[in-house]
PDB file of C-alpha atoms in Angstrom:
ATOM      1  CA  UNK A   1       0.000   0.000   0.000  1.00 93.00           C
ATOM      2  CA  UNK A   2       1.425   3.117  -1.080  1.00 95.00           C
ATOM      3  CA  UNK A   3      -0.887   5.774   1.356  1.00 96.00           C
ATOM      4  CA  UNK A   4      -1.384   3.704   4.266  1.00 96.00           C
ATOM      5  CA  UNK A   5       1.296   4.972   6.439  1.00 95.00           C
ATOM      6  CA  UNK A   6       2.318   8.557   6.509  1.00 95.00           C
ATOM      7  CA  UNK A   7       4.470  10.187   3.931  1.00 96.00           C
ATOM      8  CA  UNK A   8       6.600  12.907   2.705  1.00 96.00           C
ATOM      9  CA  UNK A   9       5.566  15.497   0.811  1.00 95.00           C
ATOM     10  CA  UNK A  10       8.668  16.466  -1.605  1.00 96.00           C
ATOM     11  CA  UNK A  11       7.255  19.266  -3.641  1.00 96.00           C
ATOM     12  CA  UNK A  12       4.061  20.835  -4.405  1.00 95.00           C
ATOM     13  CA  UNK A  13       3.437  22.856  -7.678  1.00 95.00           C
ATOM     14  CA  UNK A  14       0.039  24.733  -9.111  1.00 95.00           C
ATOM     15  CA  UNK A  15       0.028  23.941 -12.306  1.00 95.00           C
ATOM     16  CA  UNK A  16      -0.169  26.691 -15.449  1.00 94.00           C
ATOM     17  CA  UNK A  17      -2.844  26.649 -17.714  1.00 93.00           C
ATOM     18  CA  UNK A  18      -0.930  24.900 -20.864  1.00 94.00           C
ATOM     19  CA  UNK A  19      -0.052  21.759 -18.037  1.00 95.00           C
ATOM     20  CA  UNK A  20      -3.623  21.701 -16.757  1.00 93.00           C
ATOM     21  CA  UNK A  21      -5.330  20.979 -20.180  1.00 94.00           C
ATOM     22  CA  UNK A  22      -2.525  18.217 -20.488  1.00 95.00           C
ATOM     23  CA  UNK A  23      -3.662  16.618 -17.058  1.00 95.00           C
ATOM     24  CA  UNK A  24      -7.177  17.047 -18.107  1.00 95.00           C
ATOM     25  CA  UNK A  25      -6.487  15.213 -21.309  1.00 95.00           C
ATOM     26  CA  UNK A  26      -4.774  12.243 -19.840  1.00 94.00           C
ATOM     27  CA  UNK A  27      -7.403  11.664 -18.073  1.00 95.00           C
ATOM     28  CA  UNK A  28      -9.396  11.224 -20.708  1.00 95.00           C
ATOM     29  CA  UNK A  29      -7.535   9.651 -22.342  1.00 95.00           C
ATOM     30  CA  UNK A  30      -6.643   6.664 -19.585  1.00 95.00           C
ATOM     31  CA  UNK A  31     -10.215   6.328 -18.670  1.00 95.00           C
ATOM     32  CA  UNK A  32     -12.811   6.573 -21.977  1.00 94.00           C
ATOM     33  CA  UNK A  33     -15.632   5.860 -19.685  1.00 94.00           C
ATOM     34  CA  UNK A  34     -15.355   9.225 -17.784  1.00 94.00           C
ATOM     35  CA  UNK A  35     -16.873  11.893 -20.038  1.00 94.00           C
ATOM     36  CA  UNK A  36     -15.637  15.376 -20.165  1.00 93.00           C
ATOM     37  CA  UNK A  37     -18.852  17.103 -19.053  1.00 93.00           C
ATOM     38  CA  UNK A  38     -18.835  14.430 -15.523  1.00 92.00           C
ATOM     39  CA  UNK A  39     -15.413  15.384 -14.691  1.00 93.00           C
ATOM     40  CA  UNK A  40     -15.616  19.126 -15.327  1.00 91.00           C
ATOM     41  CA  UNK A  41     -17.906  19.235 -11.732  1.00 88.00           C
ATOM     42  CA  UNK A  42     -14.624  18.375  -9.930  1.00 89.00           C
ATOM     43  CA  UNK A  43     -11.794  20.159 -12.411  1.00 91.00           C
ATOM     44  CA  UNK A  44     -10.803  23.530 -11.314  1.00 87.00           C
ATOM     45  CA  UNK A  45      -8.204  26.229 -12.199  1.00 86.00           C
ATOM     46  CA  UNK A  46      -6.434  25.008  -9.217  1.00 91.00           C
ATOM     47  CA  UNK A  47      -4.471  21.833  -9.975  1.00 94.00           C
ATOM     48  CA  UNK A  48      -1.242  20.777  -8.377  1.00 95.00           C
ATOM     49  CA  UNK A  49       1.413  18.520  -8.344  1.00 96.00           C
ATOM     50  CA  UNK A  50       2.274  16.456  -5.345  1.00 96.00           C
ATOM     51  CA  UNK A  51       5.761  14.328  -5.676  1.00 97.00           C
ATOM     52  CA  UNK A  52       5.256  11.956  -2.939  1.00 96.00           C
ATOM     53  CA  UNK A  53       7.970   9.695  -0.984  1.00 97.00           C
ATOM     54  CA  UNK A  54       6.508   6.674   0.821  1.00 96.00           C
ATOM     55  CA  UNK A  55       7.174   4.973   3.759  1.00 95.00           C
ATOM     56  CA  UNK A  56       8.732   2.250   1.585  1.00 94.00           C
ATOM     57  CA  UNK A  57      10.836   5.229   0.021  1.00 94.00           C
ATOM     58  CA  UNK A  58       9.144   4.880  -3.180  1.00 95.00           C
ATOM     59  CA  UNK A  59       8.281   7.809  -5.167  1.00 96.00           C
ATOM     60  CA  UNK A  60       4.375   8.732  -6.952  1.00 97.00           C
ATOM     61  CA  UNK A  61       3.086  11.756  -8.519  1.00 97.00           C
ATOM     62  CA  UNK A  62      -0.756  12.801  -7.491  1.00 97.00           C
ATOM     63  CA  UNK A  63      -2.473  15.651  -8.944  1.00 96.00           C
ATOM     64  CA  UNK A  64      -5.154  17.149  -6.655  1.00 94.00           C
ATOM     65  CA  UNK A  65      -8.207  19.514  -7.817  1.00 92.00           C
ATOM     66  CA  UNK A  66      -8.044  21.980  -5.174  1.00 82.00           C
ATOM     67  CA  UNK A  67      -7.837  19.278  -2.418  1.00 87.00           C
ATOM     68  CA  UNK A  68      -9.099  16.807  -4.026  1.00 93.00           C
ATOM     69  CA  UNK A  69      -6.715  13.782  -5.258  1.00 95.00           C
ATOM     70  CA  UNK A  70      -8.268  13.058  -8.765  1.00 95.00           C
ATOM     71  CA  UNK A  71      -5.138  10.888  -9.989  1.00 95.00           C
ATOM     72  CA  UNK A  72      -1.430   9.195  -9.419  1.00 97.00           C
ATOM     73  CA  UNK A  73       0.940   7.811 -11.160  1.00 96.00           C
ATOM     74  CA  UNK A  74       3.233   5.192  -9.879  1.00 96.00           C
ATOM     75  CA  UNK A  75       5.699   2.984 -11.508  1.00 93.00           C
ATOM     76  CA  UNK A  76       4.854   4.911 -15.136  1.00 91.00           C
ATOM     77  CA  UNK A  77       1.291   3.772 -14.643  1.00 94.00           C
ATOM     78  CA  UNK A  78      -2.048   6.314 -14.009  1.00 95.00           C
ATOM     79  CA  UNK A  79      -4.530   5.485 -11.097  1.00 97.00           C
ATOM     80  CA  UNK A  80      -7.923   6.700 -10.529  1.00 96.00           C
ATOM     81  CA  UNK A  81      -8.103   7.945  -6.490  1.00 96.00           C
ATOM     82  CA  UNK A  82     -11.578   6.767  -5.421  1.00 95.00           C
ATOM     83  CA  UNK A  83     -12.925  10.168  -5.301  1.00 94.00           C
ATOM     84  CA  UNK A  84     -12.877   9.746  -9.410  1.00 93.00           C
ATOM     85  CA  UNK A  85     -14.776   6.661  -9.005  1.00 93.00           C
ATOM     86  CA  UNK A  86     -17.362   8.000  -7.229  1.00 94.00           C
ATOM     87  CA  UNK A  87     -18.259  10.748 -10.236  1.00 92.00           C
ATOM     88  CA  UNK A  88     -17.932   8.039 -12.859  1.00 93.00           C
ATOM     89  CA  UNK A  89     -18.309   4.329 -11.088  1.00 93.00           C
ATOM     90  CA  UNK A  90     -17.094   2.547 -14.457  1.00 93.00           C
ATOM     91  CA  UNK A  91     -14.330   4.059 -14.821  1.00 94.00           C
ATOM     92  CA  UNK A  92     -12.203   1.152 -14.280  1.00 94.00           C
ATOM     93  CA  UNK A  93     -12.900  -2.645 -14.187  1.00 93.00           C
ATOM     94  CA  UNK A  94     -13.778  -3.477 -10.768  1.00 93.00           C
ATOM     95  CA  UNK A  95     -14.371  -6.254  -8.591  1.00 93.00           C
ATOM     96  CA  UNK A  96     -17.213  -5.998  -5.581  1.00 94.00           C
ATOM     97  CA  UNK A  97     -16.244  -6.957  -2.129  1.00 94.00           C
ATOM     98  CA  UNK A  98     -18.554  -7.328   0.947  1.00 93.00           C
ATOM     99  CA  UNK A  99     -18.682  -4.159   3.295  1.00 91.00           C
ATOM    100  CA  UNK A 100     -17.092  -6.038   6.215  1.00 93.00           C
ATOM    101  CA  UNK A 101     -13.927  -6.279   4.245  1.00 94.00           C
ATOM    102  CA  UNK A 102     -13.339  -2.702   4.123  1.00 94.00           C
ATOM    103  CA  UNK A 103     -11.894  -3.017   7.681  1.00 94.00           C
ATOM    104  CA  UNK A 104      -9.090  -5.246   7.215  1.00 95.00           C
ATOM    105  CA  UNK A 105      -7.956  -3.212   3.571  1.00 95.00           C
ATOM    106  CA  UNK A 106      -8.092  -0.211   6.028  1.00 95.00           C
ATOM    107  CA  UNK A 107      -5.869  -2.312   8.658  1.00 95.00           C
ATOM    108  CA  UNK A 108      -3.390  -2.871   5.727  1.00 94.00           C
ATOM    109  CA  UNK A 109      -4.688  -6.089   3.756  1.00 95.00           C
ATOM    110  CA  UNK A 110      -4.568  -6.583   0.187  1.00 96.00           C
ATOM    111  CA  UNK A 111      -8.310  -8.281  -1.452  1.00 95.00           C
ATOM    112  CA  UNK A 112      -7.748 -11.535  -1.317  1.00 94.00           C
ATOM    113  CA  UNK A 113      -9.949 -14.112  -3.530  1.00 91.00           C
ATOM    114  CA  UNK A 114     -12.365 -15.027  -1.321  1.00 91.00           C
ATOM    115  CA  UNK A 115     -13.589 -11.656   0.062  1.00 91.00           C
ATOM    116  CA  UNK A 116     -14.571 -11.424  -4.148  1.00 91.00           C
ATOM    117  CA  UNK A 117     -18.302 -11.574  -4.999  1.00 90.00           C
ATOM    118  CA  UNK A 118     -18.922 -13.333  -7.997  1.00 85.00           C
ATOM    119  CA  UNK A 119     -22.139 -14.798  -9.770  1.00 79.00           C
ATOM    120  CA  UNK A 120     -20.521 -17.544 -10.602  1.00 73.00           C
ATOM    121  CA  UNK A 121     -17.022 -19.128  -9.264  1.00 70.00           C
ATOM    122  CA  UNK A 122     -17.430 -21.832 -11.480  1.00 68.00           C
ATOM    123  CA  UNK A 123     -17.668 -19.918 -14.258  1.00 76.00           C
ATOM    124  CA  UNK A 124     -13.932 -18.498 -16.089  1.00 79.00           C
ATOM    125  CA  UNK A 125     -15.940 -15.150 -17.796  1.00 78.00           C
ATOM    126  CA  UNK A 126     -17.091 -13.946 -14.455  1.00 77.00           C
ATOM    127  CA  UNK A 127     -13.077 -13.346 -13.553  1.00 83.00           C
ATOM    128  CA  UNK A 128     -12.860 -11.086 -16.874  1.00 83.00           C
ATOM    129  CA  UNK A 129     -10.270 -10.442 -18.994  1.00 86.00           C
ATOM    130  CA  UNK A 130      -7.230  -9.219 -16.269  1.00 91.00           C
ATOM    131  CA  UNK A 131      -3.392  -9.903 -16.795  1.00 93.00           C
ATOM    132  CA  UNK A 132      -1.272  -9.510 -13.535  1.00 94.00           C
ATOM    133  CA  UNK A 133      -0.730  -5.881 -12.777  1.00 93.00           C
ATOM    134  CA  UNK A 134      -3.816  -4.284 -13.925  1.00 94.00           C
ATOM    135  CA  UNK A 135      -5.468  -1.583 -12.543  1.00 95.00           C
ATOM    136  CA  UNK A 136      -8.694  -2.647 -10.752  1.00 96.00           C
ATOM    137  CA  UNK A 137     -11.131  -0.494  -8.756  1.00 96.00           C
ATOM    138  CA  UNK A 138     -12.877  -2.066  -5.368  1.00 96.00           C
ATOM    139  CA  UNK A 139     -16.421  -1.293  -4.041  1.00 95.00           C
ATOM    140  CA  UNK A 140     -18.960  -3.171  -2.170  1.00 94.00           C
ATOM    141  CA  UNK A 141     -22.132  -5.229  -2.380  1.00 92.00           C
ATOM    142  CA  UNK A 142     -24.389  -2.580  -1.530  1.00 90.00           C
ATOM    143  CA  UNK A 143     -22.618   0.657  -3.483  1.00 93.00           C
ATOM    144  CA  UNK A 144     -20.492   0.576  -6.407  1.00 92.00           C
ATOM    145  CA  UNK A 145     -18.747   3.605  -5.607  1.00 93.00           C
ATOM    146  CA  UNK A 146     -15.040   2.867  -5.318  1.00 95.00           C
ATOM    147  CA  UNK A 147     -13.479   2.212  -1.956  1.00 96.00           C
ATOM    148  CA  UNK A 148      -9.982   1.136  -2.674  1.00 97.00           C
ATOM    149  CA  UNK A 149      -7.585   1.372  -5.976  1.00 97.00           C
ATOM    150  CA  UNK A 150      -5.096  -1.898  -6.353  1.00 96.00           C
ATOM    151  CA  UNK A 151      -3.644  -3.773  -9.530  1.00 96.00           C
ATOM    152  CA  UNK A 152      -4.268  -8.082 -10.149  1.00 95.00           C
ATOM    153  CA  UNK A 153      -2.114  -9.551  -8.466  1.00 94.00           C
ATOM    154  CA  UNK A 154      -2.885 -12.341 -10.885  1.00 93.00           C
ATOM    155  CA  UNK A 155      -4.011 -12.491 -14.188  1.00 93.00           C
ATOM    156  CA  UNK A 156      -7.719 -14.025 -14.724  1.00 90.00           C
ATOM    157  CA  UNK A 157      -7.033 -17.241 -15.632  1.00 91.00           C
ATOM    158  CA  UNK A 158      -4.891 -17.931 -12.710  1.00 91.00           C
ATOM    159  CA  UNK A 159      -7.188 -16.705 -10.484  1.00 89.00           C
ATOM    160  CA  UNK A 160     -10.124 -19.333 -11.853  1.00 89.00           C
ATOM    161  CA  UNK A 161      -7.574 -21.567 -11.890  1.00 90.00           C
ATOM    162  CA  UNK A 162      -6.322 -21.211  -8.422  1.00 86.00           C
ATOM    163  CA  UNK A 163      -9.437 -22.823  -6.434  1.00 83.00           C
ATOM    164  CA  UNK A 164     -10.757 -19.460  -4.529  1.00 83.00           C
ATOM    165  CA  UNK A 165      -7.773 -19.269  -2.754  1.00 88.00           C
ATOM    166  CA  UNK A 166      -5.288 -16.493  -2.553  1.00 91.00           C
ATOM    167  CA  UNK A 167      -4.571 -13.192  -3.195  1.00 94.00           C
ATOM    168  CA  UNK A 168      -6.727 -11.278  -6.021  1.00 93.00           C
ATOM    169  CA  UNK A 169      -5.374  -7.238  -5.601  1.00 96.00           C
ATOM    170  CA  UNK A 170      -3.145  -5.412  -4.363  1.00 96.00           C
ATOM    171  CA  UNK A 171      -4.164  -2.389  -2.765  1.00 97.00           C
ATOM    172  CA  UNK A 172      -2.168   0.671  -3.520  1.00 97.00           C
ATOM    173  CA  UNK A 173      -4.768   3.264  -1.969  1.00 97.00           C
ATOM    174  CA  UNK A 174      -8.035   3.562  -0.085  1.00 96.00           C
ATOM    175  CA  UNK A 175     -10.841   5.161   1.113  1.00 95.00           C
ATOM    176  CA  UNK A 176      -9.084   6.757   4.609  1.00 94.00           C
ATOM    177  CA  UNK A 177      -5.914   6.562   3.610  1.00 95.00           C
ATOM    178  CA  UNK A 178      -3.215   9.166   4.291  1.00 95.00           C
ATOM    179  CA  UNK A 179      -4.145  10.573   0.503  1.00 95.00           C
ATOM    180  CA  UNK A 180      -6.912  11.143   1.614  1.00 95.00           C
ATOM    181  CA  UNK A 181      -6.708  12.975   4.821  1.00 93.00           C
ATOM    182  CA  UNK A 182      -5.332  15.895   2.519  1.00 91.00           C
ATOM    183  CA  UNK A 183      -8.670  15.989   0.726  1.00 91.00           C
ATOM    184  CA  UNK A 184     -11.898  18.180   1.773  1.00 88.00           C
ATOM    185  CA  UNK A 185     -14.215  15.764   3.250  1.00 86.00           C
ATOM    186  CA  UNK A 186     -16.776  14.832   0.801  1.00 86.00           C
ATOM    187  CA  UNK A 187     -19.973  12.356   2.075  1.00 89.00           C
ATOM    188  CA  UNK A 188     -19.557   8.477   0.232  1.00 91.00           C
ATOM    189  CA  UNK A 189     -22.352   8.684  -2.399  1.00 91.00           C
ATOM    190  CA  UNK A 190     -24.675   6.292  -2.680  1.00 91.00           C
ATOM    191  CA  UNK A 191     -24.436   5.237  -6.511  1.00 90.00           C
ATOM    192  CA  UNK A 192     -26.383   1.534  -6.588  1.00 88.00           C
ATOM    193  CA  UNK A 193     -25.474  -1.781  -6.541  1.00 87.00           C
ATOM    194  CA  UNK A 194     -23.175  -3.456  -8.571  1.00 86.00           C
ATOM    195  CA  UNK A 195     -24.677  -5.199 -11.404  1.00 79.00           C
ATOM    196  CA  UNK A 196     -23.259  -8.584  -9.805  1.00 78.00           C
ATOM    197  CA  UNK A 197     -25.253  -8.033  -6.562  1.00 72.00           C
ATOM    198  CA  UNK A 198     -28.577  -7.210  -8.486  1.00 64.00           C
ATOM    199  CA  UNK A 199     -30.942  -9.549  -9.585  1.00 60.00           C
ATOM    200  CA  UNK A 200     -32.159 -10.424 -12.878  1.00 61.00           C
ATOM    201  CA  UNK A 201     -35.540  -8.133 -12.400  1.00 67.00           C
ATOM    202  CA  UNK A 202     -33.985  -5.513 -11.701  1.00 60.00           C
ATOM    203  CA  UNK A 203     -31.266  -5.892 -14.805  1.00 57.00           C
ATOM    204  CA  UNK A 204     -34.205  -6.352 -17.255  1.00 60.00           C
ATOM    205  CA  UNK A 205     -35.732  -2.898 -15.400  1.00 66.00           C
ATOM    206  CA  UNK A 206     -32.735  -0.719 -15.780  1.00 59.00           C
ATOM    207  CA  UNK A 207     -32.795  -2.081 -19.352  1.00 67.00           C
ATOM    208  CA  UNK A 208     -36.452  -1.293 -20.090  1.00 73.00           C
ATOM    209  CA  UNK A 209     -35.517   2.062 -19.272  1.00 71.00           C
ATOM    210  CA  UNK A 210     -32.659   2.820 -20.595  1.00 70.00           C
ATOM    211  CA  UNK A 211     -33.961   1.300 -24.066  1.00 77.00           C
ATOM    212  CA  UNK A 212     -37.508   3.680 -23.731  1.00 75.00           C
ATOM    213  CA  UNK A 213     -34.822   6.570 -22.772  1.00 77.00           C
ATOM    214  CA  UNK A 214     -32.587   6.114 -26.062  1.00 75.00           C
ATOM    215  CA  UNK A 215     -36.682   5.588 -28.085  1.00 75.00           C
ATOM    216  CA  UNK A 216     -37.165   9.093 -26.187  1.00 75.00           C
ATOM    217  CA  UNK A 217     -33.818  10.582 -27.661  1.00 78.00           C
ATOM    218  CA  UNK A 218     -34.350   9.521 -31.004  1.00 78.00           C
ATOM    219  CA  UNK A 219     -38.047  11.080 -31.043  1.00 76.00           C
ATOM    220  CA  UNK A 220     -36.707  14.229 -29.880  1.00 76.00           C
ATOM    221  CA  UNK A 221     -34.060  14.795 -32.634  1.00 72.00           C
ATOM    222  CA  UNK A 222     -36.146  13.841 -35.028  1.00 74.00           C
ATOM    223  CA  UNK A 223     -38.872  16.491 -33.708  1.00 72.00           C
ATOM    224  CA  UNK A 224     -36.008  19.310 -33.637  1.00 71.00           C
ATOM    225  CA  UNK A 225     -34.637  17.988 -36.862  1.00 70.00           C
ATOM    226  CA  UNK A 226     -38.437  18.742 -38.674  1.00 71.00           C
ATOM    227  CA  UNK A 227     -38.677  22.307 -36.730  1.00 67.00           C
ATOM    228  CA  UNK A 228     -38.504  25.317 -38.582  1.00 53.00           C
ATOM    229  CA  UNK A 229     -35.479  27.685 -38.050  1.00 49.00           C
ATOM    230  CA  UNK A 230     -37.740  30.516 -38.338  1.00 50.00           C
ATOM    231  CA  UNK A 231     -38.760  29.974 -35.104  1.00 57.00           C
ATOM    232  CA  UNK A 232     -38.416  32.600 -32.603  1.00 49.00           C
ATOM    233  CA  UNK A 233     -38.669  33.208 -28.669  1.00 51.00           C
ATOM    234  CA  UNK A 234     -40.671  36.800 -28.443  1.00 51.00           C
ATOM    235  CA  UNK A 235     -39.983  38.508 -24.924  1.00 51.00           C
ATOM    236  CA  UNK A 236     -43.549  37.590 -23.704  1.00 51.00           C
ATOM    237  CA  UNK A 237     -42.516  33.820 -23.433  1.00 49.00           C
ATOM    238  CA  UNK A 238     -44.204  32.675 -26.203  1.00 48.00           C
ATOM    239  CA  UNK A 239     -42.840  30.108 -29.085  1.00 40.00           C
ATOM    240  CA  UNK A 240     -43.386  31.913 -32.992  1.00 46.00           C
ATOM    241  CA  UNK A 241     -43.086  29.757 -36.331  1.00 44.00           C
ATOM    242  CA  UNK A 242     -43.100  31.011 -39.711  1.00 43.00           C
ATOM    243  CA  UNK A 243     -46.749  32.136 -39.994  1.00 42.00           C
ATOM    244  CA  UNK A 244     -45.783  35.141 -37.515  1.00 41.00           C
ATOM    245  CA  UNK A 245     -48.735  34.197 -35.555  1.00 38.00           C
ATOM    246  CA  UNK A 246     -49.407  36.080 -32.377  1.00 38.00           C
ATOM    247  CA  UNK A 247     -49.650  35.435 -29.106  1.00 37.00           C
ATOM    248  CA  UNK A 248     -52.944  33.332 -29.459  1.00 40.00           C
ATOM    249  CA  UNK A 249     -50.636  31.036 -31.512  1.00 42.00           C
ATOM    250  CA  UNK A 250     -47.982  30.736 -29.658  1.00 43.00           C
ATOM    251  CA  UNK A 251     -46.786  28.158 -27.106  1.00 40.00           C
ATOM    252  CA  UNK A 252     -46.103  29.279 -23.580  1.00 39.00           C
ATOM    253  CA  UNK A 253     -43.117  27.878 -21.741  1.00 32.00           C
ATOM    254  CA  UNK A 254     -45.540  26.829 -19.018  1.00 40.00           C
ATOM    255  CA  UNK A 255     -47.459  25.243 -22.023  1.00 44.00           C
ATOM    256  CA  UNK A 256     -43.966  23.320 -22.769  1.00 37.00           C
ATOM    257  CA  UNK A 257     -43.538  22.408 -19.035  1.00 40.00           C
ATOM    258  CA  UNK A 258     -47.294  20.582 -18.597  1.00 47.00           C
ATOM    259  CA  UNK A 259     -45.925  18.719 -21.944  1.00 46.00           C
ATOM    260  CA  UNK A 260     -42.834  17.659 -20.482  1.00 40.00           C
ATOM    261  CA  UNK A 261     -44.485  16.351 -17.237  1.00 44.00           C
ATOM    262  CA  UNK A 262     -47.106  14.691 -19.839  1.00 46.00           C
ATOM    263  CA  UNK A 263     -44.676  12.613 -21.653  1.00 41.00           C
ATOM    264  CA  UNK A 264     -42.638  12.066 -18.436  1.00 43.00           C
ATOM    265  CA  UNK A 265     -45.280   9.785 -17.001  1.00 46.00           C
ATOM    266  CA  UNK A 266     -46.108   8.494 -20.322  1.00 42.00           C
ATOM    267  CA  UNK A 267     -42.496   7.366 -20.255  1.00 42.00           C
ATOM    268  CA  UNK A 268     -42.603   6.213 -16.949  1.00 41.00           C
ATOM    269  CA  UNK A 269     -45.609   3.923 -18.368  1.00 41.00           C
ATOM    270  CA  UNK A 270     -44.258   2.803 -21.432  1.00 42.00           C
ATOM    271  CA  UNK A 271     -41.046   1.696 -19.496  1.00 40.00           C
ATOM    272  CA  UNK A 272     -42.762  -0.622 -16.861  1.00 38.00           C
ATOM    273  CA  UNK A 273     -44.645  -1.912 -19.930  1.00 40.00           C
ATOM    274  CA  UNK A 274     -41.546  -2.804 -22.047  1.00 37.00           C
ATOM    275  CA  UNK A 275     -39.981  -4.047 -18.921  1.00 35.00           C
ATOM    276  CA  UNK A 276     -42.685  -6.541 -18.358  1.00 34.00           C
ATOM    277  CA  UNK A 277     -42.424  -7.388 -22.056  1.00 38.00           C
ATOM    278  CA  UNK A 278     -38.354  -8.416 -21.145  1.00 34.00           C
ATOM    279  CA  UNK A 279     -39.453 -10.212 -18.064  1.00 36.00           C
ATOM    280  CA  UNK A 280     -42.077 -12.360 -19.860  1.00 36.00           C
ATOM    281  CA  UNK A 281     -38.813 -13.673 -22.364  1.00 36.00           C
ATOM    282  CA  UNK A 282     -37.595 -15.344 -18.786  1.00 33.00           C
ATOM    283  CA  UNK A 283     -40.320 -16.839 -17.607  1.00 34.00           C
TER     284      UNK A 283
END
């Protein structure tokens, strides 16, 4: 562990605007599933560089928003800190723990293969696709907001192969941690379970949805796509097209609200009846 014990603080440097947009970038870049727009809430003007000397002597870079430790980079590699988990959950391939094991990673334990939740041991996909070393994010059966940061200590096949036994991750940094006491204290979201600790209803729900949300998407473009760009806004709130109509033809915004909250709970309908249309094809 690489923040468990206190350490040494060798230099501290605000970055300048040119180095700041590179940061920003790798970040991106090292994690595809984080969008721009999700970590803008946390990216400030203030970013700085923390070279940091471990107990163990060894050396990592973090860069901090503010107070907040967004990344690191140890042995030429680039590590999420939890708090980037918690704004973008996927960020990383993770594997789910159970909440009492949090103790014992805070006491100084790596995850070892049996504190892993998994639906099915037996079963070589549910390991994934991991060589030794690879970054891997931690959270718990009842949130999948990150807890802890490590890399494989075994590659996925080996860890099928190896009969639940032994060590899974090595834990370079935690929730608690000594990184972390330099942050602003921040509340652990709540952010859902992990798809591996929810049950099959509730996976054929969240895809109901998300399927009537994308249906929703595409009807709206193709409404703004067949909208006149003659239309105009007129100070009184009202909605104009072509025909220059006046108010009496107009549509108020409050008109445009009671629409939305129409189609909300027609959506909200149409959802729990293409989710029962899923359910039936397990049955």
């Amino acid at each position: 562990m690489l923040f468990h014990k206190p350490f040494k603080t060798k230099s501290n440097v605000l970055l300048r605007s040119s180095e700041r947009k590179r940061i920003k970038g790798l970040i991106l870049t090292q994690f595809p599933a984080l969008t721009e727009e999700k970590l803008d809430k946390i990216y400030c003007k203030e970013i700085y560089s923390l070279k940091i000397e471990t107990h163990s002597e060894e050396i990592v870079i973090v860069y901090m928003a503010y107070k907040l430790p967004l990344i690191f980079e140890y042995n030429s590699v680039i590590y999420p800190c939890v708090y980037l988990s918690w704004i973008e959950p996927d960020i990383t391939p993770a594997f789910t723990t159970h909440a009492d094991v949090l103790k014992f990673i805070r006491g100084g334990a790596d995850l070892m293969l049996p504190g892993i939740i998994l639906k099915n041991p037996h079963n070589k996909k549910h390991f994934g696709s991991h060589k030794k070393g690879d970054r891997v994010l931690i959270n718990l059966s009842s949130n999948k907001a990150g807890v802890a940061v490590g890399e494989t200590a075994r590659s996925s096949e080996d860890l099928f192969m190896s009969g639940g036994k032994g060590k899974a991750v090595n834990i370079l940094h935690y929730w608690g941690d000594e990184l972390c006491k330099m942050a602003i204290e921040i509340d652990y979201p709540q952010l859902g379970k992990p798809d591996v600790c929810k049950t099959q209803e509730e996976l054929d729900l969240e895809l109901a949805v998300q399927l009537q949300a994308e249906e929703d998407q595409a009807q709206l473009s193709q409404a703004l796509e067949t909208q006149t760009l003659s239309d105009t806004v007129t100070g009184d709130g009202t909605i104009h097209g072509d025909d220059g109509g006046g108010v009496g033809n107009g549509i108020s915004y409050a008109q445009v609200a009671n629409n939305v909250n129409s189609t909300d709970q027609v959506r909200r309908k149409s959802s729990c009846q293409c989710w029962l249309r899923i359910s039936t094809k397990f049955t």
